[in-house]
PDB file of C-alpha atoms in Angstrom:
ATOM      1  CA  MET A 254      92.521  96.516  80.696  1.00 57.00           C
ATOM      2  CA  ASN A 255      95.057  94.329  82.347  1.00 71.00           C
ATOM      3  CA  TYR A 256      97.363  95.438  85.448  1.00 91.00           C
ATOM      4  CA  TRP A 257     100.818  93.758  86.701  1.00 95.00           C
ATOM      5  CA  PHE A 258     100.748  91.872  89.575  1.00 96.00           C
ATOM      6  CA  GLU A 259     103.753  91.224  92.542  1.00 96.00           C
ATOM      7  CA  CYS A 260     103.469  87.983  93.194  1.00 96.00           C
ATOM      8  CA  LYS A 261     105.547  86.205  95.265  1.00 96.00           C
ATOM      9  CA  VAL A 262     105.498  81.946  96.087  1.00 95.00           C
ATOM     10  CA  SER A 263     107.298  79.857  98.792  1.00 93.00           C
ATOM     11  CA  TYR A 264     108.794  76.476  97.931  1.00 88.00           C
ATOM     12  CA  GLU A 265     111.080  74.307  99.647  1.00 83.00           C
ATOM     13  CA  ARG A 266     114.234  73.074  96.812  1.00 79.00           C
ATOM     14  CA  GLN A 267     117.518  71.130  97.697  1.00 73.00           C
ATOM     15  CA  ALA A 268     119.759  72.548  99.440  1.00 71.00           C
ATOM     16  CA  ASP A 269     123.800  71.939  98.575  1.00 72.00           C
ATOM     17  CA  SER A 270     124.034  68.759 101.007  1.00 70.00           C
ATOM     18  CA  MET A 271     121.950  69.998 103.309  1.00 69.00           C
ATOM     19  CA  GLY A 272     119.157  68.270 102.530  1.00 75.00           C
ATOM     20  CA  MET A 273     115.422  70.238 101.648  1.00 76.00           C
ATOM     21  CA  LYS A 274     115.335  74.703 102.204  1.00 80.00           C
ATOM     22  CA  LYS A 275     112.820  76.931 101.953  1.00 84.00           C
ATOM     23  CA  VAL A 276     113.166  79.805  99.265  1.00 87.00           C
ATOM     24  CA  SER A 277     110.545  82.659  98.091  1.00 92.00           C
ATOM     25  CA  GLU A 278     110.404  84.201  95.138  1.00 93.00           C
ATOM     26  CA  SER A 279     109.147  86.973  93.544  1.00 96.00           C
ATOM     27  CA  TYR A 280     107.638  87.770  90.162  1.00 96.00           C
ATOM     28  CA  LEU A 281     105.325  90.478  88.288  1.00 96.00           C
ATOM     29  CA  VAL A 282     102.642  89.551  86.440  1.00 95.00           C
ATOM     30  CA  ASP A 283     100.306  90.017  83.802  1.00 93.00           C
ATOM     31  CA  ALA A 284      96.728  89.900  84.586  1.00 92.00           C
ATOM     32  CA  LEU A 285      93.284  91.675  84.887  1.00 91.00           C
ATOM     33  CA  ASN A 286      92.344  90.988  88.544  1.00 93.00           C
ATOM     34  CA  PHE A 287      93.714  88.962  91.751  1.00 94.00           C
ATOM     35  CA  THR A 288      92.560  86.424  91.411  1.00 94.00           C
ATOM     36  CA  GLU A 289      93.795  85.719  88.007  1.00 93.00           C
ATOM     37  CA  ALA A 290      96.752  86.410  89.413  1.00 94.00           C
ATOM     38  CA  GLU A 291      96.799  83.884  91.856  1.00 95.00           C
ATOM     39  CA  ARG A 292      96.041  81.275  88.709  1.00 94.00           C
ATOM     40  CA  ARG A 293      98.459  82.508  86.124  1.00 93.00           C
ATOM     41  CA  ILE A 294     101.375  82.414  88.280  1.00 94.00           C
ATOM     42  CA  ILE A 295     100.667  78.541  89.840  1.00 93.00           C
ATOM     43  CA  GLU A 296     100.290  77.880  86.055  1.00 92.00           C
ATOM     44  CA  GLU A 297     103.941  79.658  84.761  1.00 91.00           C
ATOM     45  CA  VAL A 298     106.004  78.844  88.380  1.00 91.00           C
ATOM     46  CA  THR A 299     104.575  74.483  88.813  1.00 88.00           C
ATOM     47  CA  PRO A 300     106.322  73.886  86.305  1.00 87.00           C
ATOM     48  CA  LEU A 301     109.248  75.367  87.879  1.00 82.00           C
ATOM     49  CA  VAL A 302     108.886  73.692  90.992  1.00 82.00           C
ATOM     50  CA  SER A 303     110.201  69.528  91.181  1.00 75.00           C
ATOM     51  CA  MET A 304     109.985  68.517  95.124  1.00 72.00           C
ATOM     52  CA  GLY A 305     107.289  70.349  97.689  1.00 73.00           C
ATOM     53  CA  GLU A 306     104.554  72.833  97.250  1.00 84.00           C
ATOM     54  CA  LEU A 307     103.951  75.888  95.669  1.00 88.00           C
ATOM     55  CA  GLU A 308     102.809  78.351  97.803  1.00 91.00           C
ATOM     56  CA  VAL A 309     101.918  81.734  96.244  1.00 94.00           C
ATOM     57  CA  VAL A 310     102.182  84.228  99.928  1.00 95.00           C
ATOM     58  CA  ASN A 311     102.343  87.172  98.356  1.00 96.00           C
ATOM     59  CA  ILE A 312      99.810  89.551  96.147  1.00 96.00           C
ATOM     60  CA  ARG A 313     100.011  92.974  95.451  1.00 96.00           C
ATOM     61  CA  ARG A 314      99.002  95.139  93.010  1.00 96.00           C
ATOM     62  CA  ALA A 315     101.561  96.852  91.448  1.00 94.00           C
ATOM     63  CA  ARG A 316     101.363 100.516  89.578  1.00 93.00           C
ATOM     64  CA  ILE A 317     103.719 100.562  86.563  1.00 94.00           C
ATOM     65  CA  ALA A 318     104.442 103.052  83.943  1.00 92.00           C
ATOM     66  CA  GLU A 319     105.355 101.338  81.708  1.00 92.00           C
ATOM     67  CA  LEU A 320     108.558  98.435  81.055  1.00 93.00           C
ATOM     68  CA  PHE A 321     111.387  98.170  78.771  1.00 92.00           C
ATOM     69  CA  LEU A 322     112.599  94.028  78.407  1.00 90.00           C
ATOM     70  CA  ASN A 323     114.700  93.225  76.262  1.00 85.00           C
ATOM     71  CA  ASP A 324     115.704  89.238  75.346  1.00 82.00           C
ATOM     72  CA  ILE A 325     119.511  89.658  75.577  1.00 83.00           C
ATOM     73  CA  PRO A 326     120.676  86.691  77.975  1.00 80.00           C
ATOM     74  CA  GLU A 327     122.619  88.324  79.954  1.00 85.00           C
ATOM     75  CA  ASP A 328     120.440  90.577  80.850  1.00 88.00           C
ATOM     76  CA  ASP A 329     118.333  88.516  84.166  1.00 89.00           C
ATOM     77  CA  ARG A 330     117.953  90.988  86.979  1.00 94.00           C
ATOM     78  CA  TYR A 331     114.911  93.748  86.783  1.00 95.00           C
ATOM     79  CA  PHE A 332     115.103  97.254  87.953  1.00 97.00           C
ATOM     80  CA  ARG A 333     112.279  99.718  89.308  1.00 96.00           C
ATOM     81  CA  ALA A 334     112.616 103.160  88.483  1.00 96.00           C
ATOM     82  CA  LYS A 335     110.868 106.371  89.512  1.00 96.00           C
ATOM     83  CA  VAL A 336     110.865 108.437  86.502  1.00 95.00           C
ATOM     84  CA  ASN A 337     109.390 112.559  87.368  1.00 94.00           C
ATOM     85  CA  PHE A 338     107.804 114.293  84.511  1.00 93.00           C
ATOM     86  CA  ILE A 339     107.991 117.587  84.803  1.00 90.00           C
ATOM     87  CA  THR A 340     105.654 120.416  82.506  1.00 89.00           C
ATOM     88  CA  ILE A 341     104.907 124.010  82.995  1.00 86.00           C
ATOM     89  CA  ASP A 342     101.433 124.986  83.929  1.00 82.00           C
ATOM     90  CA  GLU A 343     100.710 128.318  81.287  1.00 83.00           C
ATOM     91  CA  LYS A 344      98.915 130.134  84.007  1.00 84.00           C
ATOM     92  CA  SER A 345     100.771 129.992  86.721  1.00 85.00           C
ATOM     93  CA  GLY A 346     104.263 129.533  85.149  1.00 83.00           C
ATOM     94  CA  SER A 347     104.795 127.097  87.764  1.00 88.00           C
ATOM     95  CA  GLU A 348     106.569 123.381  87.835  1.00 88.00           C
ATOM     96  CA  LYS A 349     104.814 119.899  87.882  1.00 89.00           C
ATOM     97  CA  LYS A 350     105.594 116.665  88.697  1.00 90.00           C
ATOM     98  CA  THR A 351     104.295 113.754  87.951  1.00 92.00           C
ATOM     99  CA  SER A 352     106.048 110.156  88.494  1.00 94.00           C
ATOM    100  CA  ALA A 353     105.979 107.100  86.696  1.00 94.00           C
ATOM    101  CA  THR A 354     106.771 104.282  87.631  1.00 95.00           C
ATOM    102  CA  MET A 355     109.331 101.912  85.848  1.00 95.00           C
ATOM    103  CA  ILE A 356     110.917  98.698  85.031  1.00 95.00           C
ATOM    104  CA  VAL A 357     114.189  97.819  83.536  1.00 95.00           C
ATOM    105  CA  LYS A 358     115.345  94.816  82.608  1.00 94.00           C
ATOM    106  CA  SER A 359     119.576  94.881  82.298  1.00 94.00           C
ATOM    107  CA  ASP A 360     122.441  93.159  83.295  1.00 93.00           C
ATOM    108  CA  SER A 361     123.925  96.154  86.099  1.00 94.00           C
ATOM    109  CA  LEU A 362     122.218  99.006  87.218  1.00 94.00           C
ATOM    110  CA  PRO A 363     124.886 101.090  84.946  1.00 94.00           C
ATOM    111  CA  ASN A 364     123.544  99.054  82.000  1.00 93.00           C
ATOM    112  CA  ALA A 365     119.452  99.884  83.544  1.00 94.00           C
ATOM    113  CA  VAL A 366     120.342 103.461  83.366  1.00 94.00           C
ATOM    114  CA  LYS A 367     121.992 103.690  80.181  1.00 94.00           C
ATOM    115  CA  GLU A 368     119.205 101.441  78.396  1.00 93.00           C
ATOM    116  CA  LEU A 369     116.235 103.484  80.761  1.00 93.00           C
ATOM    117  CA  THR A 370     117.875 107.325  79.604  1.00 93.00           C
ATOM    118  CA  ALA A 371     117.989 105.975  75.707  1.00 92.00           C
ATOM    119  CA  GLN A 372     114.399 105.135  76.006  1.00 91.00           C
ATOM    120  CA  LEU A 373     113.283 108.301  77.675  1.00 91.00           C
ATOM    121  CA  ASP A 374     115.456 110.228  75.806  1.00 90.00           C
ATOM    122  CA  GLY A 375     113.289 109.345  72.682  1.00 83.00           C
ATOM    123  CA  GLN A 376     110.176 111.326  73.563  1.00 82.00           C
ATOM    124  CA  MET A 377     108.718 114.675  73.873  1.00 81.00           C
ATOM    125  CA  ALA A 378     109.039 114.263  77.942  1.00 82.00           C
ATOM    126  CA  THR A 379     110.778 116.839  79.878  1.00 89.00           C
ATOM    127  CA  TYR A 380     111.983 113.937  82.371  1.00 92.00           C
ATOM    128  CA  GLU A 381     114.380 113.657  85.650  1.00 93.00           C
ATOM    129  CA  LEU A 382     115.466 110.213  87.102  1.00 94.00           C
ATOM    130  CA  ALA A 383     114.788 110.574  90.531  1.00 93.00           C
ATOM    131  CA  ALA A 384     115.507 106.408  91.791  1.00 95.00           C
ATOM    132  CA  ILE A 385     116.494 103.466  90.063  1.00 96.00           C
ATOM    133  CA  THR A 386     117.208 100.016  93.403  1.00 96.00           C
ATOM    134  CA  ASP A 387     117.586  96.622  91.910  1.00 95.00           C
ATOM    135  CA  THR A 388     114.762  94.216  92.386  1.00 95.00           C
ATOM    136  CA  GLN A 389     114.343  91.305  93.855  1.00 95.00           C
ATOM    137  CA  ILE A 390     112.082  89.748  90.556  1.00 95.00           C
ATOM    138  CA  LEU A 391     112.687  87.059  89.127  1.00 94.00           C
ATOM    139  CA  ASP A 392     110.329  87.186  85.999  1.00 93.00           C
ATOM    140  CA  VAL A 393     108.306  88.845  84.045  1.00 93.00           C
ATOM    141  CA  TYR A 394     104.872  86.674  83.028  1.00 92.00           C
ATOM    142  CA  GLN A 395     103.602  89.578  80.238  1.00 89.00           C
ATOM    143  CA  TYR A 396     100.005  87.844  79.248  1.00 81.00           C
ATOM    144  CA  VAL A 397      99.727  85.904  76.402  1.00 76.00           C
ATOM    145  CA  ALA A 398      96.375  85.540  74.066  1.00 72.00           C
ATOM    146  CA  PRO A 399      95.546  82.021  73.350  1.00 73.00           C
ATOM    147  CA  GLN A 400      96.576  80.418  70.335  1.00 74.00           C
ATOM    148  CA  LYS A 401      92.720  79.158  68.368  1.00 75.00           C
TER     149      LYS A 401
END
C-alpha cells in the first residue's frame, strides 16, 4: 500500500536581473516510505533545476483519502478539501462524522468546489464539505510501474 508524502524542495534559480534567488516548492509524491519519497522527488525535480543544487528540506506524510486529478492544461492549482462523511449509528440513533482529506486539481476555488461536489454526489454516502483551501503544491507525482 502506497502513501502520499508532501515534499518540499529548495534550490536557486535565475531571478530577473538580480542574479540568483533561492526558491522553495512543494510537491505531492506517491511512495511506500520516506526514503522512497525522497528518492522519487529528487528524480522528478532534478531535471527542472537548471542551476545550483537541489535540496530536499522537508518530507511529511499526507493523509489523503482521494485525489481528483484531471488532464486539463488550465487546471494548474491543487486544493485541499476536508469532507465529513455522515453516518447514523443504528443503536443510538446518533449522527457520526468521519472526516477525510481530498486533493482536487482545478483552476479556481469555485471550480474546485464544483468538481468535488460532482464527484461526491455520484456516491451513495451523505457528506458535508467542511473546508477547502488552496495549497502550495505545484505538481503530483503518482507511482508508475516500470515498463518491462
